[in-house]
Amino acid sequence: MVHAKSWTLKKHFVGYPTNSDFELKTVELPPLKDGEVLLEALYFTVDPYMRIMAKSLKEGDMMMGEQVARVVESKNAAFPPGTIVVAPSGWTTHSISNGEKLEKVLAEWPDTLPLSLALGTVGMPGLTAYFGLFDICGVKGGETVLVSAAAGAVGSVVGQIAKLKVGGEFSNAVITQMKKFGRIAICGAISVYNRTGPLPPGPSPEIIIFKELHLQGFVVYRWQGEVRQKALRDLLKWVSEVRGPGAIVTSDALPCGGFRFHFHCEYGFIALSPFYNETPGSLVCTHCLQFLSIKKKFFFLCGLF
């Protein structure tokens, strides 16, 4: 008999989320059926996009999100006990899956690298940076890349992949400085997620038209199959380059090849709800229970300035 603790949406957000918007529930999970696996969460995400996606939930539904989980019981030969997966199981300590949406962590993942990065630099935020920079922006050598929220989960990876100039707050003034045929990739808008009033005005249409700018929003889940696996392998390689055997994690700002990542730790699954309000961006929580803050996850633009 397994009991799962889950954070649910008690009521829809108005402005910034508050503790009273969430409710912690405990449910008893049923026995496994053939083809199913029982997952125990190791890490799970608290991401800015949830502020918008929560609008699609009914009050009482569990909060959505990805987690790194361990298979603890299995009736599915593809996922034996002990398998580490990334799963869209939401804010819960335990869950049951039929295996269809599970993604195994890369087999070459080194023991010296935290598995939490499968939800960060070597996960959805890293993939967003990778495909936004290479596929959407089509960045080329010698071009200048400006990243909005460059300290964030996505923005920090964009800047480190590009190894070019990064900038601060994205504003209409930036677009006026772009050269002709500049490209803009938009993957989020954290600065307006909690607004209750009118949105700020956008850029001048004349600038976009006469500079012939390309502005495109995108969602990272478009890229699947081998192209996604190649991107994950590239990200893992770049993060692991200088982390040799026996490397010891002792600092909250760690050099990883050309990449760096930052984390902030707290403890307690029950403490998750307050942290969602206080943390400025993407957060990763462990069920045993550690919090990893990866700062803001926002959008970036790539163009010729």
XYZ file of C-alpha atoms in Angstrom:
305
model
C 0.000 0.000 0.000
C 1.511 3.318 -1.130
C 0.270 6.741 -0.075
C 1.155 9.706 -2.285
C 1.345 13.282 -1.030
C 0.312 15.786 -3.693
C -0.002 19.559 -3.943
C -3.309 20.521 -5.554
C -4.776 23.777 -6.827
C -7.260 24.834 -4.156
C -8.325 27.989 -6.015
C -7.201 29.819 -9.144
C -4.534 32.490 -8.814
C -5.311 36.202 -8.761
C -2.065 38.101 -9.166
C 0.809 36.424 -7.342
C 0.166 32.867 -6.070
C -0.317 32.607 -2.301
C -0.180 29.722 0.161
C -3.974 29.662 0.339
C -4.137 28.815 -3.387
C -2.712 25.334 -2.696
C -3.761 22.317 -0.677
C -1.703 19.285 0.302
C -3.578 16.004 -0.063
C -2.697 12.372 0.618
C -4.174 9.604 -1.536
C -3.782 5.829 -1.543
C -2.567 4.495 -4.888
C -4.154 1.342 -6.370
C -2.194 -1.867 -7.099
C -0.295 -1.908 -10.408
C -1.898 -3.315 -13.523
C 0.030 -5.082 -16.287
C 2.192 -2.555 -18.178
C 2.287 -0.055 -15.325
C 5.101 1.196 -13.083
C 5.173 2.842 -9.676
C 7.334 5.977 -9.572
C 8.935 7.657 -6.586
C 9.855 11.317 -7.179
C 13.484 12.323 -6.720
C 13.147 15.874 -8.089
C 10.251 17.797 -9.565
C 9.854 21.226 -11.071
C 8.114 24.436 -10.116
C 8.242 26.471 -13.322
C 6.933 29.925 -14.305
C 4.832 28.465 -17.153
C 2.653 26.805 -14.507
C 1.298 30.249 -13.610
C -0.417 30.322 -17.012
C -1.071 26.596 -17.514
C -2.841 26.378 -14.144
C -5.739 28.210 -15.804
C -6.558 24.924 -17.564
C -6.836 23.045 -14.251
C -9.987 22.565 -12.236
C -9.887 23.502 -8.588
C -8.779 20.377 -6.726
C -6.561 19.103 -9.577
C -2.922 18.271 -8.848
C -0.384 20.823 -10.048
C 1.329 19.822 -13.277
C 5.052 19.496 -13.942
C 7.933 17.202 -14.790
C 9.899 15.168 -12.272
C 12.944 12.949 -12.164
C 11.696 9.704 -10.665
C 12.876 6.203 -9.800
C 10.878 3.125 -10.753
C 10.255 1.314 -7.450
C 7.848 -1.352 -8.708
C 7.202 -2.486 -12.246
C 4.907 -4.607 -14.369
C 6.447 -3.153 -17.534
C 9.537 -4.906 -18.918
C 10.783 -1.675 -20.538
C 11.158 -0.008 -17.124
C 12.584 -2.416 -14.515
C 12.884 -1.328 -10.864
C 15.691 1.178 -10.369
C 15.249 2.842 -13.771
C 15.578 6.656 -13.594
C 13.119 8.539 -15.781
C 11.785 12.013 -16.498
C 8.014 11.908 -16.089
C 5.151 14.445 -16.367
C 3.767 13.316 -13.002
C 3.241 16.711 -11.370
C 3.720 17.784 -7.756
C 3.466 14.404 -6.080
C 5.747 12.060 -4.179
C 4.513 8.881 -5.908
C 2.603 8.140 -9.102
C 1.593 5.330 -11.438
C 2.426 5.418 -15.167
C 1.723 3.141 -18.123
C 5.140 4.070 -19.488
C 3.950 5.985 -22.544
C 5.227 9.426 -21.485
C 8.320 8.310 -19.599
C 11.772 9.270 -20.880
C 14.797 7.430 -19.516
C 17.675 9.600 -18.354
C 20.577 9.313 -20.807
C 22.516 6.081 -20.277
C 25.810 7.990 -20.357
C 24.816 10.301 -17.476
C 27.896 10.530 -15.194
C 27.671 9.765 -11.486
C 29.344 13.116 -10.745
C 26.491 15.156 -12.253
C 23.304 15.827 -10.227
C 20.231 14.133 -11.683
C 18.324 17.342 -10.986
C 19.903 18.812 -14.137
C 17.608 16.527 -16.162
C 14.978 19.129 -15.260
C 17.256 22.086 -15.936
C 20.324 22.534 -18.123
C 20.042 18.998 -19.536
C 16.265 19.068 -19.622
C 13.380 21.218 -20.763
C 15.027 24.632 -20.067
C 18.269 23.565 -21.776
C 16.361 22.172 -24.753
C 14.400 25.427 -25.025
C 17.676 27.344 -25.223
C 19.178 24.861 -27.691
C 16.336 24.779 -30.218
C 15.446 28.439 -29.805
C 19.005 29.481 -30.585
C 19.827 26.988 -33.343
C 16.484 26.243 -35.004
C 14.332 29.322 -34.407
C 17.008 32.027 -34.501
C 19.432 30.150 -36.768
C 22.354 31.897 -35.081
C 25.572 32.180 -37.079
C 29.146 32.964 -36.121
C 29.853 36.679 -35.767
C 26.273 37.643 -34.894
C 25.279 39.265 -31.597
C 22.817 37.517 -29.303
C 20.806 39.449 -26.716
C 19.144 37.396 -23.977
C 16.339 38.692 -21.812
C 16.642 37.345 -18.233
C 20.097 36.055 -19.066
C 20.578 34.798 -15.491
C 17.593 32.460 -15.827
C 17.150 28.752 -16.458
C 16.770 29.201 -20.225
C 18.606 32.499 -20.715
C 21.764 31.392 -18.926
C 22.061 28.372 -21.218
C 21.459 30.493 -24.332
C 24.289 32.807 -23.365
C 26.670 29.960 -22.581
C 25.945 28.137 -25.831
C 26.354 31.315 -27.857
C 29.389 32.563 -25.887
C 28.356 35.996 -27.147
C 27.038 39.199 -25.645
C 24.019 38.958 -23.373
C 21.729 41.772 -22.308
C 19.243 42.789 -19.656
C 15.527 43.466 -19.691
C 13.862 43.010 -23.055
C 12.063 46.182 -24.107
C 10.720 47.955 -27.142
C 13.977 49.927 -27.235
C 15.878 46.738 -28.110
C 13.887 46.086 -31.253
C 14.599 49.559 -32.569
C 18.329 48.732 -32.423
C 18.104 45.501 -34.395
C 19.553 45.259 -37.865
C 17.521 44.205 -40.846
C 16.348 40.591 -40.917
C 16.981 40.142 -37.171
C 15.383 37.084 -35.554
C 13.475 37.015 -32.271
C 12.607 33.784 -30.409
C 10.031 34.021 -27.615
C 9.605 31.105 -25.217
C 7.987 32.804 -22.216
C 6.949 36.075 -20.589
C 7.454 35.769 -16.843
C 7.308 39.526 -16.288
C 3.582 39.601 -17.135
C 2.381 36.257 -15.759
C 1.105 37.786 -12.520
C -0.326 41.000 -13.972
C -3.982 41.655 -13.257
C -4.213 44.847 -15.353
C -3.683 45.559 -19.059
C -0.539 44.252 -20.704
C 2.175 46.760 -21.688
C 2.201 47.937 -25.327
C 4.200 45.933 -27.830
C 6.832 47.096 -30.300
C 6.002 49.471 -33.123
C 4.685 47.581 -36.181
C 6.637 49.966 -38.424
C 9.940 48.824 -36.914
C 9.101 45.155 -37.418
C 7.904 45.747 -40.989
C 10.692 47.973 -42.307
C 13.493 46.108 -40.552
C 11.860 42.872 -41.834
C 12.252 41.216 -38.450
C 11.264 37.611 -37.805
C 9.489 37.145 -34.464
C 8.427 33.623 -33.487
C 7.027 32.069 -30.349
C 7.723 28.398 -29.762
C 7.136 25.480 -27.379
C 10.035 23.095 -26.866
C 7.942 19.909 -27.054
C 7.773 20.331 -30.826
C 11.156 18.588 -31.067
C 10.966 14.868 -30.379
C 12.734 11.623 -31.327
C 16.374 11.548 -32.354
C 16.711 15.338 -32.740
C 15.722 15.721 -29.076
C 18.086 12.951 -27.981
C 20.968 14.556 -29.893
C 20.277 17.876 -28.212
C 20.252 16.220 -24.781
C 23.554 14.468 -25.533
C 25.095 17.766 -26.665
C 23.927 19.545 -23.513
C 25.187 16.725 -21.300
C 28.565 16.810 -23.044
C 28.928 20.567 -22.629
C 27.988 20.412 -18.953
C 30.286 17.456 -18.233
C 33.431 18.512 -20.107
C 35.609 19.425 -17.113
C 33.915 17.289 -14.493
C 36.256 14.327 -14.384
C 35.940 11.119 -12.313
C 35.749 11.738 -8.608
C 34.644 15.373 -8.916
C 33.045 16.584 -5.684
C 30.113 18.988 -5.564
C 30.921 21.512 -2.809
C 29.725 24.891 -4.098
C 26.454 26.460 -5.174
C 28.087 27.916 -8.299
C 29.795 25.115 -10.149
C 31.886 25.309 -13.349
C 30.699 22.616 -15.742
C 32.746 22.698 -18.915
C 31.727 25.958 -20.552
C 28.538 25.960 -18.487
C 27.778 27.011 -14.927
C 24.703 26.255 -12.865
C 23.512 27.723 -9.558
C 21.350 26.103 -6.918
C 19.774 27.023 -3.593
C 18.721 24.265 -1.181
C 15.864 24.013 1.306
C 14.184 20.963 2.821
C 10.638 19.665 3.208
C 8.001 18.662 0.656
C 5.390 20.510 2.707
C 7.367 23.746 2.290
C 6.915 23.705 -1.489
C 3.870 25.982 -1.672
C 5.477 29.037 0.003
C 8.574 28.642 -2.157
C 6.513 28.858 -5.322
C 5.570 32.406 -4.326
C 8.993 33.557 -3.122
C 11.310 32.052 -5.731
C 11.834 34.384 -8.729
C 11.786 31.675 -11.376
C 12.277 27.981 -12.059
C 12.552 25.767 -8.983
C 13.406 22.085 -8.617
C 12.367 20.189 -5.495
C 13.447 16.798 -4.187
C 11.057 14.637 -2.267
C 13.706 14.051 0.402
C 13.457 17.078 0.225
C 15.730 19.635 -1.310
C 14.903 22.713 -3.352
C 17.025 23.849 -6.275
C 16.511 27.416 -7.452
C 17.579 28.057 -11.042
C 16.437 31.705 -11.094
C 14.196 33.181 -13.787
C 13.146 31.358 -16.882
C 12.126 33.871 -19.501
C 12.508 34.464 -23.226
C 15.364 35.574 -25.417
C 15.910 37.186 -28.763
C 18.598 36.557 -31.330
C 19.386 39.166 -33.945
C 21.930 41.351 -35.629
C 22.504 44.600 -33.752
